[in-house]
């Protein structure tokens, strides 16, 4: 178990795959961006449905419209 212990500094290890890091970071940003859009659209639609006399179906339509418009704007 002790025969494979690293003896040198960590910087001399394997080369970093910067392209993979960049793809992972871009995926993280995209997931964060679109999930934030969905959460904000859900909060707006819930407020529209609960605090007005619009009802469930109107707030669902508003949610879909906000998600579609936001997704189109943030592409």
mmCIF file of N, CA, C and O in Angstrom:
data_model
loop_
_atom_site.group_PDB
_atom_site.id
_atom_site.type_symbol
_atom_site.label_atom_id
_atom_site.label_comp_id
_atom_site.label_asym_id
_atom_site.label_seq_id
_atom_site.Cartn_x
_atom_site.Cartn_y
_atom_site.Cartn_z
ATOM 1 N N UNK A 1 0.816 -1.185 0.000
ATOM 2 C CA UNK A 1 0.000 0.000 0.000
ATOM 3 C C UNK A 1 0.864 1.254 0.000
ATOM 4 O O UNK A 1 0.554 2.229 -0.635
ATOM 5 N N UNK A 2 1.983 1.201 0.675
ATOM 6 C CA UNK A 2 2.845 2.366 0.766
ATOM 7 C C UNK A 2 3.795 2.481 -0.411
ATOM 8 O O UNK A 2 4.507 3.460 -0.526
ATOM 9 N N UNK A 3 3.842 1.486 -1.299
ATOM 10 C CA UNK A 3 4.798 1.540 -2.392
ATOM 11 C C UNK A 3 4.391 2.501 -3.505
ATOM 12 O O UNK A 3 5.183 2.796 -4.385
ATOM 13 N N UNK A 4 3.169 3.019 -3.500
ATOM 14 C CA UNK A 4 2.736 3.933 -4.550
ATOM 15 C C UNK A 4 2.456 5.329 -3.995
ATOM 16 O O UNK A 4 1.612 6.048 -4.481
ATOM 17 N N UNK A 5 3.169 5.732 -2.992
ATOM 18 C CA UNK A 5 2.984 7.057 -2.398
ATOM 19 C C UNK A 5 3.725 8.097 -3.233
ATOM 20 O O UNK A 5 4.881 7.882 -3.597
ATOM 21 N N UNK A 6 3.095 9.222 -3.565
ATOM 22 C CA UNK A 6 3.801 10.255 -4.325
ATOM 23 C C UNK A 6 4.870 10.918 -3.459
ATOM 24 O O UNK A 6 4.670 11.150 -2.276
ATOM 25 N N UNK A 7 6.001 11.184 -4.072
ATOM 26 C CA UNK A 7 7.100 11.787 -3.322
ATOM 27 C C UNK A 7 7.369 13.218 -3.736
ATOM 28 O O UNK A 7 7.981 13.965 -2.996
ATOM 29 N N UNK A 8 6.927 13.621 -4.918
ATOM 30 C CA UNK A 8 7.208 14.968 -5.407
ATOM 31 C C UNK A 8 6.006 15.880 -5.224
ATOM 32 O O UNK A 8 4.974 15.505 -4.671
ATOM 33 N N UNK A 9 6.147 17.101 -5.659
ATOM 34 C CA UNK A 9 5.025 18.049 -5.557
ATOM 35 C C UNK A 9 3.881 17.645 -6.480
ATOM 36 O O UNK A 9 4.063 16.938 -7.466
ATOM 37 N N UNK A 10 2.688 18.108 -6.155
ATOM 38 C CA UNK A 10 1.495 17.750 -6.920
ATOM 39 C C UNK A 10 1.500 18.361 -8.317
ATOM 40 O O UNK A 10 0.844 17.856 -9.220
ATOM 41 N N UNK A 11 2.236 19.433 -8.519
ATOM 42 C CA UNK A 11 2.250 20.103 -9.814
ATOM 43 C C UNK A 11 2.926 19.273 -10.895
ATOM 44 O O UNK A 11 2.774 19.533 -12.076
ATOM 45 N N UNK A 12 3.697 18.278 -10.526
ATOM 46 C CA UNK A 12 4.390 17.469 -11.524
ATOM 47 C C UNK A 12 3.590 16.238 -11.923
ATOM 48 O O UNK A 12 4.113 15.352 -12.572
ATOM 49 N N UNK A 13 2.326 16.191 -11.589
ATOM 50 C CA UNK A 13 1.474 15.057 -11.927
ATOM 51 C C UNK A 13 1.046 15.094 -13.380
ATOM 52 O O UNK A 13 1.711 15.676 -14.244
ATOM 53 N N UNK A 14 -0.068 14.472 -13.663
ATOM 54 C CA UNK A 14 -0.581 14.383 -15.028
ATOM 55 C C UNK A 14 -0.996 15.761 -15.538
ATOM 56 O O UNK A 14 -1.315 16.659 -14.765
ATOM 57 N N UNK A 15 -0.981 15.891 -16.844
ATOM 58 C CA UNK A 15 -1.406 17.144 -17.475
ATOM 59 C C UNK A 15 -2.898 17.360 -17.250
ATOM 60 O O UNK A 15 -3.677 16.413 -17.242
ATOM 61 N N UNK A 16 -3.285 18.623 -17.104
ATOM 62 C CA UNK A 16 -4.689 18.954 -16.900
ATOM 63 C C UNK A 16 -5.398 18.974 -18.256
ATOM 64 O O UNK A 16 -4.842 19.427 -19.250
ATOM 65 N N UNK A 17 -6.633 18.516 -18.260
ATOM 66 C CA UNK A 17 -7.440 18.521 -19.477
ATOM 67 C C UNK A 17 -8.292 19.788 -19.450
ATOM 68 O O UNK A 17 -9.432 19.784 -19.013
ATOM 69 N N UNK A 18 -7.707 20.883 -19.900
ATOM 70 C CA UNK A 18 -8.376 22.180 -19.814
ATOM 71 C C UNK A 18 -9.611 22.254 -20.703
ATOM 72 O O UNK A 18 -10.568 22.953 -20.363
ATOM 73 N N UNK A 19 -9.617 21.553 -21.805
ATOM 74 C CA UNK A 19 -10.803 21.557 -22.674
ATOM 75 C C UNK A 19 -11.983 20.913 -21.952
ATOM 76 O O UNK A 19 -13.113 21.408 -22.032
ATOM 77 N N UNK A 20 -11.734 19.831 -21.236
ATOM 78 C CA UNK A 20 -12.810 19.183 -20.479
ATOM 79 C C UNK A 20 -13.283 20.066 -19.325
ATOM 80 O O UNK A 20 -14.476 20.133 -19.027
ATOM 81 N N UNK A 21 -12.369 20.758 -18.678
ATOM 82 C CA UNK A 21 -12.754 21.690 -17.617
ATOM 83 C C UNK A 21 -13.641 22.802 -18.175
ATOM 84 O O UNK A 21 -14.625 23.192 -17.554
ATOM 85 N N UNK A 22 -13.280 23.298 -19.338
ATOM 86 C CA UNK A 22 -14.064 24.368 -19.969
ATOM 87 C C UNK A 22 -15.464 23.883 -20.343
ATOM 88 O O UNK A 22 -16.450 24.595 -20.133
ATOM 89 N N UNK A 23 -15.579 22.673 -20.875
ATOM 90 C CA UNK A 23 -16.897 22.116 -21.218
ATOM 91 C C UNK A 23 -17.746 21.904 -19.967
ATOM 92 O O UNK A 23 -18.943 22.189 -19.967
ATOM 93 N N UNK A 24 -17.133 21.418 -18.911
ATOM 94 C CA UNK A 24 -17.863 21.201 -17.662
ATOM 95 C C UNK A 24 -18.352 22.523 -17.081
ATOM 96 O O UNK A 24 -19.486 22.630 -16.615
ATOM 97 N N UNK A 25 -17.505 23.541 -17.108
ATOM 98 C CA UNK A 25 -17.888 24.846 -16.582
ATOM 99 C C UNK A 25 -19.016 25.462 -17.417
ATOM 100 O O UNK A 25 -19.963 26.031 -16.862
ATOM 101 N N UNK A 26 -18.942 25.336 -18.737
ATOM 102 C CA UNK A 26 -20.013 25.866 -19.594
ATOM 103 C C UNK A 26 -21.325 25.130 -19.358
ATOM 104 O O UNK A 26 -22.395 25.745 -19.370
ATOM 105 N N UNK A 27 -21.264 23.819 -19.128
ATOM 106 C CA UNK A 27 -22.471 23.058 -18.805
ATOM 107 C C UNK A 27 -23.058 23.516 -17.471
ATOM 108 O O UNK A 27 -24.272 23.682 -17.343
ATOM 109 N N UNK A 28 -22.205 23.727 -16.485
ATOM 110 C CA UNK A 28 -22.664 24.217 -15.189
ATOM 111 C C UNK A 28 -23.352 25.580 -15.325
ATOM 112 O O UNK A 28 -24.409 25.809 -14.728
ATOM 113 N N UNK A 29 -22.773 26.464 -16.106
ATOM 114 C CA UNK A 29 -23.384 27.787 -16.305
ATOM 115 C C UNK A 29 -24.731 27.681 -17.008
ATOM 116 O O UNK A 29 -25.686 28.378 -16.640
ATOM 117 N N UNK A 30 -24.840 26.818 -17.993
ATOM 118 C CA UNK A 30 -26.103 26.652 -18.712
ATOM 119 C C UNK A 30 -27.180 26.077 -17.800
ATOM 120 O O UNK A 30 -28.325 26.553 -17.799
ATOM 121 N N UNK A 31 -26.833 25.072 -17.011
ATOM 122 C CA UNK A 31 -27.809 24.481 -16.090
ATOM 123 C C UNK A 31 -28.254 25.509 -15.062
ATOM 124 O O UNK A 31 -29.448 25.620 -14.745
ATOM 125 N N UNK A 32 -27.322 26.290 -14.547
ATOM 126 C CA UNK A 32 -27.661 27.327 -13.562
ATOM 127 C C UNK A 32 -28.553 28.392 -14.171
ATOM 128 O O UNK A 32 -29.540 28.824 -13.557
ATOM 129 N N UNK A 33 -28.240 28.801 -15.383
ATOM 130 C CA UNK A 33 -29.009 29.855 -16.049
ATOM 131 C C UNK A 33 -30.451 29.421 -16.293
ATOM 132 O O UNK A 33 -31.390 30.140 -15.947
ATOM 133 N N UNK A 34 -30.636 28.225 -16.860
ATOM 134 C CA UNK A 34 -31.982 27.787 -17.199
ATOM 135 C C UNK A 34 -32.776 27.341 -15.972
ATOM 136 O O UNK A 34 -33.989 27.520 -15.932
ATOM 137 N N UNK A 35 -32.113 26.794 -14.972
ATOM 138 C CA UNK A 35 -32.862 26.449 -13.755
ATOM 139 C C UNK A 35 -33.287 27.707 -13.000
ATOM 140 O O UNK A 35 -34.366 27.732 -12.398
ATOM 141 N N UNK A 36 -32.478 28.749 -13.044
ATOM 142 C CA UNK A 36 -32.893 30.027 -12.449
ATOM 143 C C UNK A 36 -34.103 30.597 -13.177
ATOM 144 O O UNK A 36 -35.025 31.126 -12.551
ATOM 145 N N UNK A 37 -34.109 30.470 -14.498
ATOM 146 C CA UNK A 37 -35.260 30.918 -15.281
ATOM 147 C C UNK A 37 -36.529 30.171 -14.872
ATOM 148 O O UNK A 37 -37.581 30.781 -14.683
ATOM 149 N N UNK A 38 -36.432 28.867 -14.718
ATOM 150 C CA UNK A 38 -37.609 28.062 -14.358
ATOM 151 C C UNK A 38 -38.107 28.431 -12.970
ATOM 152 O O UNK A 38 -39.315 28.561 -12.747
ATOM 153 N N UNK A 39 -37.199 28.625 -12.013
ATOM 154 C CA UNK A 39 -37.609 28.977 -10.653
ATOM 155 C C UNK A 39 -38.276 30.349 -10.630
ATOM 156 O O UNK A 39 -39.321 30.532 -9.993
ATOM 157 N N UNK A 40 -37.708 31.313 -11.330
ATOM 158 C CA UNK A 40 -38.298 32.657 -11.363
ATOM 159 C C UNK A 40 -39.656 32.628 -12.064
ATOM 160 O O UNK A 40 -40.613 33.255 -11.606
ATOM 161 N N UNK A 41 -39.762 31.894 -13.158
ATOM 162 C CA UNK A 41 -41.042 31.776 -13.864
ATOM 163 C C UNK A 41 -42.087 31.103 -12.980
ATOM 164 O O UNK A 41 -43.258 31.500 -12.970
ATOM 165 N N UNK A 42 -41.675 30.102 -12.233
ATOM 166 C CA UNK A 42 -42.601 29.428 -11.324
ATOM 167 C C UNK A 42 -43.091 30.365 -10.235
ATOM 168 O O UNK A 42 -44.285 30.391 -9.915
ATOM 169 N N UNK A 43 -42.203 31.167 -9.661
ATOM 170 C CA UNK A 43 -42.611 32.118 -8.620
ATOM 171 C C UNK A 43 -43.566 33.172 -9.173
ATOM 172 O O UNK A 43 -44.555 33.539 -8.518
ATOM 173 N N UNK A 44 -43.295 33.666 -10.377
ATOM 174 C CA UNK A 44 -44.187 34.657 -10.987
ATOM 175 C C UNK A 44 -45.551 34.037 -11.274
ATOM 176 O O UNK A 44 -46.594 34.643 -10.995
ATOM 177 N N UNK A 45 -45.561 32.828 -11.818
ATOM 178 C CA UNK A 45 -46.830 32.172 -12.129
ATOM 179 C C UNK A 45 -47.618 31.843 -10.862
ATOM 180 O O UNK A 45 -48.845 31.961 -10.843
ATOM 181 N N UNK A 46 -46.929 31.439 -9.806
ATOM 182 C CA UNK A 46 -47.634 31.167 -8.545
ATOM 183 C C UNK A 46 -48.242 32.439 -7.966
ATOM 184 O O UNK A 46 -49.381 32.427 -7.487
ATOM 185 N N UNK A 47 -47.488 33.532 -8.014
ATOM 186 C CA UNK A 47 -48.032 34.794 -7.529
ATOM 187 C C UNK A 47 -49.218 35.233 -8.369
ATOM 188 O O UNK A 47 -50.218 35.724 -7.849
ATOM 189 N N UNK A 48 -49.141 35.048 -9.671
ATOM 190 C CA UNK A 48 -50.241 35.393 -10.568
ATOM 191 C C UNK A 48 -51.471 34.540 -10.269
ATOM 192 O O UNK A 48 -52.594 35.040 -10.259
ATOM 193 N N UNK A 49 -51.269 33.262 -10.006
ATOM 194 C CA UNK A 49 -52.396 32.373 -9.739
ATOM 195 C C UNK A 49 -52.998 32.556 -8.355
ATOM 196 O O UNK A 49 -54.210 32.440 -8.179
ATOM 197 N N UNK A 50 -52.163 32.843 -7.360
ATOM 198 C CA UNK A 50 -52.660 32.933 -5.990
ATOM 199 C C UNK A 50 -53.236 34.300 -5.639
ATOM 200 O O UNK A 50 -54.203 34.395 -4.886
ATOM 201 N N UNK A 51 -52.653 35.358 -6.146
ATOM 202 C CA UNK A 51 -53.053 36.697 -5.723
ATOM 203 C C UNK A 51 -53.992 37.401 -6.690
ATOM 204 O O UNK A 51 -54.358 38.551 -6.478
ATOM 205 N N UNK A 52 -54.358 36.762 -7.769
ATOM 206 C CA UNK A 52 -55.369 37.303 -8.670
ATOM 207 C C UNK A 52 -56.465 36.258 -8.824
ATOM 208 O O UNK A 52 -56.379 35.165 -8.272
ATOM 209 N N UNK A 53 -57.471 36.585 -9.564
ATOM 210 C CA UNK A 53 -58.548 35.616 -9.787
ATOM 211 C C UNK A 53 -58.317 34.833 -11.082
ATOM 212 O O UNK A 53 -59.259 34.333 -11.684
ATOM 213 N N UNK A 54 -57.068 34.719 -11.505
ATOM 214 C CA UNK A 54 -56.746 34.081 -12.785
ATOM 215 C C UNK A 54 -56.949 32.577 -12.740
ATOM 216 O O UNK A 54 -57.461 31.993 -13.684
ATOM 217 N N UNK A 55 -56.506 31.938 -11.680
ATOM 218 C CA UNK A 55 -56.692 30.502 -11.564
ATOM 219 C C UNK A 55 -55.496 29.694 -12.028
ATOM 220 O O UNK A 55 -54.462 30.219 -12.450
ATOM 221 N N UNK A 56 -55.662 28.380 -11.943
ATOM 222 C CA UNK A 56 -54.566 27.442 -12.210
ATOM 223 C C UNK A 56 -54.157 27.418 -13.680
ATOM 224 O O UNK A 56 -52.972 27.468 -14.001
ATOM 225 N N UNK A 57 -55.117 27.330 -14.572
ATOM 226 C CA UNK A 57 -54.798 27.181 -15.987
ATOM 227 C C UNK A 57 -54.142 28.439 -16.555
ATOM 228 O O UNK A 57 -53.205 28.350 -17.354
ATOM 229 N N UNK A 58 -54.610 29.592 -16.138
ATOM 230 C CA UNK A 58 -53.987 30.833 -16.615
ATOM 231 C C UNK A 58 -52.558 30.973 -16.101
ATOM 232 O O UNK A 58 -51.672 31.411 -16.829
ATOM 233 N N UNK A 59 -52.333 30.586 -14.854
ATOM 234 C CA UNK A 59 -50.973 30.673 -14.327
ATOM 235 C C UNK A 59 -50.063 29.623 -14.974
ATOM 236 O O UNK A 59 -48.873 29.873 -15.159
ATOM 237 N N UNK A 60 -50.607 28.475 -15.348
ATOM 238 C CA UNK A 60 -49.809 27.474 -16.057
ATOM 239 C C UNK A 60 -49.419 27.978 -17.440
ATOM 240 O O UNK A 60 -48.269 27.807 -17.871
ATOM 241 N N UNK A 61 -50.352 28.620 -18.120
ATOM 242 C CA UNK A 61 -50.047 29.204 -19.434
ATOM 243 C C UNK A 61 -48.993 30.295 -19.295
ATOM 244 O O UNK A 61 -48.065 30.382 -20.108
ATOM 245 N N UNK A 62 -49.112 31.116 -18.257
ATOM 246 C CA UNK A 62 -48.118 32.161 -18.021
ATOM 247 C C UNK A 62 -46.743 31.553 -17.751
ATOM 248 O O UNK A 62 -45.734 32.038 -18.261
ATOM 249 N N UNK A 63 -46.686 30.475 -16.978
ATOM 250 C CA UNK A 63 -45.424 29.795 -16.694
ATOM 251 C C UNK A 63 -44.773 29.298 -17.987
ATOM 252 O O UNK A 63 -43.578 29.500 -18.205
ATOM 253 N N UNK A 64 -45.550 28.675 -18.834
ATOM 254 C CA UNK A 64 -45.012 28.157 -20.097
ATOM 255 C C UNK A 64 -44.539 29.305 -20.983
ATOM 256 O O UNK A 64 -43.472 29.225 -21.614
ATOM 257 N N UNK A 65 -45.291 30.383 -21.031
ATOM 258 C CA UNK A 65 -44.897 31.526 -21.855
ATOM 259 C C UNK A 65 -43.608 32.173 -21.345
ATOM 260 O O UNK A 65 -42.727 32.529 -22.145
ATOM 261 N N UNK A 66 -43.492 32.328 -20.029
ATOM 262 C CA UNK A 66 -42.277 32.928 -19.477
ATOM 263 C C UNK A 66 -41.074 32.028 -19.746
ATOM 264 O O UNK A 66 -39.997 32.508 -20.114
ATOM 265 N N UNK A 67 -41.241 30.727 -19.573
ATOM 266 C CA UNK A 67 -40.133 29.794 -19.845
ATOM 267 C C UNK A 67 -39.732 29.826 -21.313
ATOM 268 O O UNK A 67 -38.548 29.827 -21.652
ATOM 269 N N UNK A 68 -40.714 29.856 -22.210
ATOM 270 C CA UNK A 68 -40.413 29.864 -23.639
ATOM 271 C C UNK A 68 -39.740 31.175 -24.043
ATOM 272 O O UNK A 68 -38.727 31.167 -24.764
ATOM 273 N N UNK A 69 -40.267 32.294 -23.592
ATOM 274 C CA UNK A 69 -39.671 33.590 -23.933
ATOM 275 C C UNK A 69 -38.281 33.740 -23.330
ATOM 276 O O UNK A 69 -37.348 34.191 -23.996
ATOM 277 N N UNK A 70 -38.132 33.351 -22.064
ATOM 278 C CA UNK A 70 -36.823 33.430 -21.430
ATOM 279 C C UNK A 70 -35.805 32.515 -22.068
ATOM 280 O O UNK A 70 -34.636 32.887 -22.244
ATOM 281 N N UNK A 71 -36.223 31.315 -22.429
ATOM 282 C CA UNK A 71 -35.310 30.404 -23.107
ATOM 283 C C UNK A 71 -34.887 30.924 -24.466
ATOM 284 O O UNK A 71 -33.733 30.761 -24.885
ATOM 285 N N UNK A 72 -35.814 31.555 -25.164
ATOM 286 C CA UNK A 72 -35.496 32.143 -26.472
ATOM 287 C C UNK A 72 -34.537 33.323 -26.313
ATOM 288 O O UNK A 72 -33.617 33.494 -27.109
ATOM 289 N N UNK A 73 -34.756 34.137 -25.285
ATOM 290 C CA UNK A 73 -33.899 35.306 -25.075
ATOM 291 C C UNK A 73 -32.500 34.939 -24.579
ATOM 292 O O UNK A 73 -31.537 35.649 -24.866
ATOM 293 N N UNK A 74 -32.378 33.848 -23.827
ATOM 294 C CA UNK A 74 -31.082 33.482 -23.236
ATOM 295 C C UNK A 74 -30.294 32.470 -24.059
ATOM 296 O O UNK A 74 -29.265 31.996 -23.619
ATOM 297 N N UNK A 75 -30.742 32.124 -25.234
ATOM 298 C CA UNK A 75 -30.022 31.119 -26.030
ATOM 299 C C UNK A 75 -28.712 31.571 -26.503
ATOM 300 O O UNK A 75 -28.003 32.335 -26.300
#
